[in-house]
C-alpha positions as semicolon CSV with decimal commas, in nm:
position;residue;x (nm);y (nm);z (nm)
1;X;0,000;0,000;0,000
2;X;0,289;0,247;0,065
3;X;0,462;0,154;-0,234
4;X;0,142;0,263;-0,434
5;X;0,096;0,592;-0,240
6;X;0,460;0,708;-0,345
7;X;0,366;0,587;-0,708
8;X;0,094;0,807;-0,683
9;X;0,286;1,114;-0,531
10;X;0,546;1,072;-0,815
11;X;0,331;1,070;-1,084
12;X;0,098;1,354;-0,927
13;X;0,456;1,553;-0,922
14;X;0,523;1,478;-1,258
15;X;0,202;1,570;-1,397
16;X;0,224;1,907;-1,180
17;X;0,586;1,951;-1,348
18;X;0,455;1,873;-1,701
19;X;0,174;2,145;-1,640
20;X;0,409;2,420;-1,493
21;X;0,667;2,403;-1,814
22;X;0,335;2,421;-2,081
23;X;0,259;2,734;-1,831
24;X;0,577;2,885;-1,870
25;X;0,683;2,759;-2,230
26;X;0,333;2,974;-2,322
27;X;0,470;3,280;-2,164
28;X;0,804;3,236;-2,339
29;X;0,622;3,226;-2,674
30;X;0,339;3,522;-2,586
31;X;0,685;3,742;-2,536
32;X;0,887;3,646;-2,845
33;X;0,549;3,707;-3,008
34;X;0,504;4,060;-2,852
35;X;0,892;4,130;-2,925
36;X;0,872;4,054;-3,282
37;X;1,184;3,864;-3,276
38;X;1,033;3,607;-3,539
39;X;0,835;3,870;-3,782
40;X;1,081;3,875;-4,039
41;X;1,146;3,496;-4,045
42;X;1,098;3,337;-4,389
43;X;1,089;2,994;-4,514
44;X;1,441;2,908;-4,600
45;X;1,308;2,823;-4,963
46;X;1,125;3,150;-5,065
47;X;1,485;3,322;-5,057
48;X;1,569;3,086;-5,319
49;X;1,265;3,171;-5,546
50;X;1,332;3,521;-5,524
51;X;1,738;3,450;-5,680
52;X;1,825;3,550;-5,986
53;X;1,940;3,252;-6,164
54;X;2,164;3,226;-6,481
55;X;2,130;2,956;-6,703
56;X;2,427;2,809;-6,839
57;X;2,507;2,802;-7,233
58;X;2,735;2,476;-7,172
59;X;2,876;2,310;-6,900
60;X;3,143;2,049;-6,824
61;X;3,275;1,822;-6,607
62;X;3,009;1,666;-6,313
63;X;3,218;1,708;-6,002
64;X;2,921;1,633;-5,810
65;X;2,572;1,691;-5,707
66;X;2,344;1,926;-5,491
67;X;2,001;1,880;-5,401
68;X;1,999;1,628;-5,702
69;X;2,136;1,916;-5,965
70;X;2,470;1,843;-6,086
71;X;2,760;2,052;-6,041
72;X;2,956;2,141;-6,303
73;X;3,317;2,225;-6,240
74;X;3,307;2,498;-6,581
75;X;3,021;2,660;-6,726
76;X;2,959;2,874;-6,983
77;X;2,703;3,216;-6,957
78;X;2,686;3,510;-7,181
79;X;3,013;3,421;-7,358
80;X;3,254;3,392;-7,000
81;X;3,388;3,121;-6,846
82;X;3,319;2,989;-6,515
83;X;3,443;2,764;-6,265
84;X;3,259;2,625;-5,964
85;X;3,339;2,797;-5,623
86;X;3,004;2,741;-5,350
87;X;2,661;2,677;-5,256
88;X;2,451;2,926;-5,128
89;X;2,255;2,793;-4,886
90;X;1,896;2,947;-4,877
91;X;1,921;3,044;-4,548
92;X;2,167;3,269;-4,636
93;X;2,109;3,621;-4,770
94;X;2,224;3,674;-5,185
95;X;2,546;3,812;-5,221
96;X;2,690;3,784;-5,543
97;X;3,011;3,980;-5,662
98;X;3,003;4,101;-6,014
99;X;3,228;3,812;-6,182
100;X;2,985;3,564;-5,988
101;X;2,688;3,374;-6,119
102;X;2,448;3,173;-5,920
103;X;2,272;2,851;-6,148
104;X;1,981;2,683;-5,970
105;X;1,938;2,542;-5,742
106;X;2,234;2,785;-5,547
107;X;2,569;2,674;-5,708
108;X;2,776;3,002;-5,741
109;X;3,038;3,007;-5,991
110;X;3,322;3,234;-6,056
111;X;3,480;3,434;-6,367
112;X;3,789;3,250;-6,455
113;X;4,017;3,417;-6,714
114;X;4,135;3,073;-6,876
């Protein structure tokens, strides 16, 4: 019989824990809410719809693959050569120097002289 009491107790506690962190997670959230921390959060993916992608004339050479789209270590847009340098990941803001070119899905690619 005692051991069933302290069962009881425990899981009483637990249940009373359980219902003070939903009570305090919800304040947590009302705040961030009220703050505005999250207002200018975007899905990761509409930061990749609103790139500006080239599209390659030719390419050469699969070195690999991202997000199922080749990469290409050379391609070819508006009559320069490139060569493969990074991804840009979507969560990342666009930042493209002026002998870069991004190709879908976020492969940038710079001006190579050669």
């Amino acid at each position: 019989m005692d051991i069933l009491l302290i069962e009881l107790i425990l899981w009483g506690g637990l249940l009373l824990l359980f219902w003070c962190l939903k009570d305090g997670l919800g304040k947590v959230e009302s705040e961030i809410e009220s703050l505005g921390i999250l207002k200018n959060q975007h899905h990761p993916t509409e930061s990749m719809h609103r790139m500006r992608f080239s599209v390659p004339d030719e390419v050469t050479d699969v070195i690999g693959t991202y997000r199922d789209e080749a990469i290409y270590r050379h391609v070819l847009v508006d009559g320069n050569r490139y060569v493969f340098d990074r991804v840009q990941i979507a969560e990342q803001s666009m930042a493209l120097g002026e002998n870069e070119r991004c190709i879908a899905p976020g492969l940038v690619y710079v001006r190579c002289d050669g």
